[in-house]
Coordinates of C-alpha atoms in Angstrom, one line a residue:
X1 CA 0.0 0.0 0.0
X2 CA 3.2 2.6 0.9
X3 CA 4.7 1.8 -2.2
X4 CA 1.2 2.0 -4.0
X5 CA 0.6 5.9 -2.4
X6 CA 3.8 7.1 -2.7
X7 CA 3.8 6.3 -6.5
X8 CA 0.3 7.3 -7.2
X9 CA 1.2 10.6 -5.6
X10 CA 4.2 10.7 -7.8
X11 CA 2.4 10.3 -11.1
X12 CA -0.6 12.5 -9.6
X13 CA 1.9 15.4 -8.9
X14 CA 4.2 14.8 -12.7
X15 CA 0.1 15.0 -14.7
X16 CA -0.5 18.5 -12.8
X17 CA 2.9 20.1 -13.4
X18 CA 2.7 18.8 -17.4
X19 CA -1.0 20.2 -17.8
X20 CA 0.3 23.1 -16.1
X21 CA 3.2 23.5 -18.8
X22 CA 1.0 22.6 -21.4
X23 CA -1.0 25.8 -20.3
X24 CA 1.8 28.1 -20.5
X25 CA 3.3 27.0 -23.9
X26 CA 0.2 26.6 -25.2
X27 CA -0.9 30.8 -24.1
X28 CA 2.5 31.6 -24.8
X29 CA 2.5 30.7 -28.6
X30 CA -0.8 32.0 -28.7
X31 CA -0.4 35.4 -27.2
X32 CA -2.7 34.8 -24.3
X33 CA -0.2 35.5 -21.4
X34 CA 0.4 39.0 -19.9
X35 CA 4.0 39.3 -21.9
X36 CA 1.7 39.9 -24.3
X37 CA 0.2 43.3 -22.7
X38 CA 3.5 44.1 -21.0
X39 CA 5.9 43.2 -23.8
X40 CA 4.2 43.0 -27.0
X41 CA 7.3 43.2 -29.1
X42 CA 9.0 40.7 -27.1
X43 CA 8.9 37.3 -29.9
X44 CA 7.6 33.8 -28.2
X45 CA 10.7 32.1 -28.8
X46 CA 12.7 34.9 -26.0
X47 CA 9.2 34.6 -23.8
X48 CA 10.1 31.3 -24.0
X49 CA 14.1 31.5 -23.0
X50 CA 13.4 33.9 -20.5
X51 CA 10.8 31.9 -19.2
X52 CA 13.7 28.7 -18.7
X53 CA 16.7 31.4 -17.9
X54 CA 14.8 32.9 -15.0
X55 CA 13.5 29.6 -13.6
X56 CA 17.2 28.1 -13.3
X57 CA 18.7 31.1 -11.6
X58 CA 15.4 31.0 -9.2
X59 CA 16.5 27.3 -8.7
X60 CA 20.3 28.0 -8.8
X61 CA 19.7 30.8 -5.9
X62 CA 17.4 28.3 -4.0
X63 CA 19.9 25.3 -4.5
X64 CA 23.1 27.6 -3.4
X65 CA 21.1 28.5 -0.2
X66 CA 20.9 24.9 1.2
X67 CA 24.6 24.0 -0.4
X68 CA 26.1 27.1 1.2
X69 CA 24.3 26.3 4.9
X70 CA 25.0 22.4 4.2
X71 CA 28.9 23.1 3.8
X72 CA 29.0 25.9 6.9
X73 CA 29.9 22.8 9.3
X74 CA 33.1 21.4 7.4
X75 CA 36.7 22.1 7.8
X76 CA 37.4 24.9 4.9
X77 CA 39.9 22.4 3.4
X78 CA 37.3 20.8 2.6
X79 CA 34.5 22.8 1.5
X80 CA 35.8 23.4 -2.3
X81 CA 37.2 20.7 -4.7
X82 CA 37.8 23.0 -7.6
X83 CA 38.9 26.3 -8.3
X84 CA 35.5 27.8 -8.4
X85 CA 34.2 26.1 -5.5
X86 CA 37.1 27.2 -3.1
X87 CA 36.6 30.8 -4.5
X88 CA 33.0 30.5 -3.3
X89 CA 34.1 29.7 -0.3
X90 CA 36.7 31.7 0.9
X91 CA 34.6 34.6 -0.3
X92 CA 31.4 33.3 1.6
X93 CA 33.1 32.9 5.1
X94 CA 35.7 35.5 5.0
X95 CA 35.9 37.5 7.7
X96 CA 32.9 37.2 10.3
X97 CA 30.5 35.2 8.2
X98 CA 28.7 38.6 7.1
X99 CA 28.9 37.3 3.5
X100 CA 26.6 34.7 4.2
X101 CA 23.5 36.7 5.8
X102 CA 24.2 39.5 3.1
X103 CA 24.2 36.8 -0.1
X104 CA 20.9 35.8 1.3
X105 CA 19.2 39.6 1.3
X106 CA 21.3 39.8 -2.5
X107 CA 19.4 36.0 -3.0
X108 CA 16.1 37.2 -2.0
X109 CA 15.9 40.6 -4.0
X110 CA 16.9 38.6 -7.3
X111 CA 14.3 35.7 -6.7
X112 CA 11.6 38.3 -6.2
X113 CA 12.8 40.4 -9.2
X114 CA 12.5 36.9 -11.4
X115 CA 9.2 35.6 -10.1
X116 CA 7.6 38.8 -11.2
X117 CA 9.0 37.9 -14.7
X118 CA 8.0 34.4 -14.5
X119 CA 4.3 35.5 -13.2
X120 CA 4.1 37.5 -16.1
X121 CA 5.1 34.6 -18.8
X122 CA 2.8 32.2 -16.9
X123 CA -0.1 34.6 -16.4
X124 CA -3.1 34.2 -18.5
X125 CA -4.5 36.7 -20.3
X126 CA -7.9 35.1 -21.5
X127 CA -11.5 36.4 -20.6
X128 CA -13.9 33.7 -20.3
X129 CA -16.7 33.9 -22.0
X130 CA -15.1 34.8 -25.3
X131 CA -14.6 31.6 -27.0
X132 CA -10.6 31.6 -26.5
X133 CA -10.7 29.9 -23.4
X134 CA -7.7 27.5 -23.3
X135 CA -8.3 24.4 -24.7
X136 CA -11.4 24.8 -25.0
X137 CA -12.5 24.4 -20.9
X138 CA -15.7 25.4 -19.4
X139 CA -15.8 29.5 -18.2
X140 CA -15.3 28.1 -14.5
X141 CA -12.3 26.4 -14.8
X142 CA -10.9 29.4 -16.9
X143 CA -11.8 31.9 -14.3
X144 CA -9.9 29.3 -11.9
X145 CA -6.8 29.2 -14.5
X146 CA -6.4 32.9 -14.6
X147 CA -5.9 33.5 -10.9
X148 CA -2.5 31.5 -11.6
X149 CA -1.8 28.4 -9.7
X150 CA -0.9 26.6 -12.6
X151 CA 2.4 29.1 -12.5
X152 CA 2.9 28.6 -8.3
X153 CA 2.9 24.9 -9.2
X154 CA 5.9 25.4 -12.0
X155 CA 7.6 27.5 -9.8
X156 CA 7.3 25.0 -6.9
X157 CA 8.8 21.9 -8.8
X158 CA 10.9 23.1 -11.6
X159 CA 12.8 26.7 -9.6
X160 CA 12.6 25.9 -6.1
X161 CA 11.8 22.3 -4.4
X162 CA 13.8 19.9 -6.9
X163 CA 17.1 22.4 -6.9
X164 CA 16.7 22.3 -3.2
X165 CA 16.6 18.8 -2.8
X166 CA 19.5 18.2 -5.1
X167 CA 21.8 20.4 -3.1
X168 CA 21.1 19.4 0.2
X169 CA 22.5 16.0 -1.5
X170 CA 25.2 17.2 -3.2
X171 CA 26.3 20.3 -1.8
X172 CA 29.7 20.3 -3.1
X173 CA 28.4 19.9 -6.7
X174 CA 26.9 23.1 -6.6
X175 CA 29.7 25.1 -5.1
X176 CA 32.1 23.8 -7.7
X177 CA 29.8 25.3 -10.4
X178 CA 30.9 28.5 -11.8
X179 CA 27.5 30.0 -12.0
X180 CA 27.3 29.7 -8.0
X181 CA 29.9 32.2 -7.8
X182 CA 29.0 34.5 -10.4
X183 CA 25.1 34.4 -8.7
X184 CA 27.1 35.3 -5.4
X185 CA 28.9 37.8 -6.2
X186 CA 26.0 39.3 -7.6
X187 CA 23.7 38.7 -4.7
X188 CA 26.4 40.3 -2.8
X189 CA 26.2 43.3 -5.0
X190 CA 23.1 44.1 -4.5
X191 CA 23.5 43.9 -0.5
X192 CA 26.2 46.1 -0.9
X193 CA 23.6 48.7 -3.0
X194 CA 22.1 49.3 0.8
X195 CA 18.4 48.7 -1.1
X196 CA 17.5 46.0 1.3
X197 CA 19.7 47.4 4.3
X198 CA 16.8 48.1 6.2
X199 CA 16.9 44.1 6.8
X200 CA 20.2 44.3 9.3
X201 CA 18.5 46.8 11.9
X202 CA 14.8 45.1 11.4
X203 CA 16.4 41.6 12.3
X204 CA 18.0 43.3 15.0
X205 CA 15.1 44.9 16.3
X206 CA 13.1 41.7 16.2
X207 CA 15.7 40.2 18.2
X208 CA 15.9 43.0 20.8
X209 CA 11.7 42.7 20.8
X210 CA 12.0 39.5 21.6
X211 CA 14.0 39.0 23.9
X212 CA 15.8 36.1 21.7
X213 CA 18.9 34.2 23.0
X214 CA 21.0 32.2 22.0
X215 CA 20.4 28.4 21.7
X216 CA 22.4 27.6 24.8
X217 CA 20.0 29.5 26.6
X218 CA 17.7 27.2 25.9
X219 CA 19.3 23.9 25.9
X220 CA 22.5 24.7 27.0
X221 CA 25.9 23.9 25.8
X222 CA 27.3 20.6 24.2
X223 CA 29.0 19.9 27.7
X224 CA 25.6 20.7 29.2
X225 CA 24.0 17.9 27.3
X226 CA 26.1 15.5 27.4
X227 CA 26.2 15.8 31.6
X228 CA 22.5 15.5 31.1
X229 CA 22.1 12.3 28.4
X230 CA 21.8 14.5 25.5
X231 CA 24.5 15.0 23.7
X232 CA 24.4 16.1 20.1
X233 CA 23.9 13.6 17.8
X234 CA 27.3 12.7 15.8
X235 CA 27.1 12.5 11.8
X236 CA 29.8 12.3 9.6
X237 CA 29.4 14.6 6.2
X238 CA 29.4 11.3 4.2
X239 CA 26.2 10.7 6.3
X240 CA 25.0 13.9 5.8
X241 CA 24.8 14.2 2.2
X242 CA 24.3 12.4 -0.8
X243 CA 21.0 11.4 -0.2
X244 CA 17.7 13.2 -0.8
X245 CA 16.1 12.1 2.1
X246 CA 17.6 14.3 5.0
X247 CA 20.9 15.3 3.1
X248 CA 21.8 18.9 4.1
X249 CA 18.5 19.5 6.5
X250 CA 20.3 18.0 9.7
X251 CA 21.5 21.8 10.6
X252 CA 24.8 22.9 13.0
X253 CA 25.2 22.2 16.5
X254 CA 22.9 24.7 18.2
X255 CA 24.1 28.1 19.4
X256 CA 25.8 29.5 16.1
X257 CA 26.6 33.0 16.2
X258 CA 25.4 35.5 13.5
X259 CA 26.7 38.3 11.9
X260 CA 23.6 40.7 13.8
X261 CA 26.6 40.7 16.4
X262 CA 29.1 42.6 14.8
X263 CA 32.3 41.3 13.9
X264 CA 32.9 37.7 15.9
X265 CA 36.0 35.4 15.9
X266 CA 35.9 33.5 12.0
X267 CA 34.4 30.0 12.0
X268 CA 37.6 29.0 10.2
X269 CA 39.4 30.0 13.2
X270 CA 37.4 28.4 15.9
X271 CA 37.6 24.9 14.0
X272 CA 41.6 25.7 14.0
X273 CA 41.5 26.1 17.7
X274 CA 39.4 23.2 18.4

């Protein structure tokens, strides 16, 4: 019966995202979708590259955020194998670890910036009632079409959930590529802009608000739980990645500083000395 649910779910899930993409091609060519009103000079075959371009760095972005927090808790000899993927790194946890909080306000900004793209491409532009409705469905289900799920589903499988679970499995992978540093130093870019610098003093704000400590606070330190029978779990990286199920999503040991603090003693560093 598991093996019967899990499959059926499976196939359920592949039928919805192909109708969905069925949809979109299918407006796209036709001129239904709102690139149509925004960009009516824009040809179908670059509505249709910029529909694919914008999707992978959505997935790229989403992918380097699980790789780059998957990675935090090695040695830094070993968070690179290549030449692009130790460049990654020594420019992600230089210093204080501020890189990695600001690539995440540079991530954000660009992922919001492409979705509104993407919404476009994948929005319908078709009033029911007229005779064009999309293959040639019932008013209702057009009226339903036009609000635009079909596109969250896209979005949720092709730029976000399936680069996610790849790179909690194979983090390395995606730091050796050299589009992961070319999207960071971007991201980083548009931290450095100050747009989104309003972030740093919210966050701390929020933190001041609410009175939030640090994890030892709450469940003290490693020595702590190991006096008390609970002691952090151990798990080698091998364990920890290369598999879909779990790989990536264990987390740190609690208590990880951030860079809200100010400057703070390198991870690098603190690994050295332990």
């Amino acid at each position: 019966f598991t093996f019967a649910f899990f499959w059926g779910r499976v196939i359920m899930s592949m039928a919805i995202l192909g109708f969905c993409l069925a949809v979109v091609f299918v407006a796209l060519f036709n001129g239904q979708t709102m690139m149509t009103v925004k960009y009516p000079n824009l040809p179908n075959g670059v509505n249709v590259f910029l529909f694919f371009f914008f999707m992978s760095i959505v997935g790229m972005l989403e992918g380097m955020q699980i790789a780059f927090f998957a990675v935090a808790k090695l040695p830094a000899n070993e968070r690179g194998t290549s030449f692009f993927g130790r460049k990654t790194c020594d420019l992600l946890f230089k210093g204080n670890g501020q890189n990695l909080p600001g690539f995440m306000i540079g991530r954000q900004l660009t992922v919001v910036c492409s979705f509104f793209l993407v919404a476009s491409i994948t929005g319908l532009n078709i009033e029911p009632g007229q005779g064009n409705n999309i293959f040639g469905i019932k008013d209702g289900a057009q009226k339903f079409l036009n609000y635009g799920f079909h596109g969250a589903v896209i979005t949720t499988i092709l730029a976000s959930i399936t680069w996610q679970l790849a790179a909690s499995a194979f983090p390395i992978a995606f730091l050796n590529n050299p589009a992961t540093y070319i999207l960071l130093v971007f991201a980083l870019f548009l931290e450095w802009t100050g747009l989104c610098s309003g972030a740093w003093v919210l966050a701390r704000v929020f933190k001041a608000a609410l009175g939030i400590q640090y994890d030892e606070v709450y469940v003290g330190t490693p020595e702590e739980r190991m006096a008390n029978n609970h002691a952090d779990k151990e798990m080698t990286f091998g364990q920890d990645v290369g598999h879909l199920t779990g790989g990536g999503f264990a987390g740190h040991l609690v208590g990880s500083h951030d860079a809200l603090d100010g400057p703070i003693q390198s991870r690098d560093a603190i690994d050295q000395a332990a």
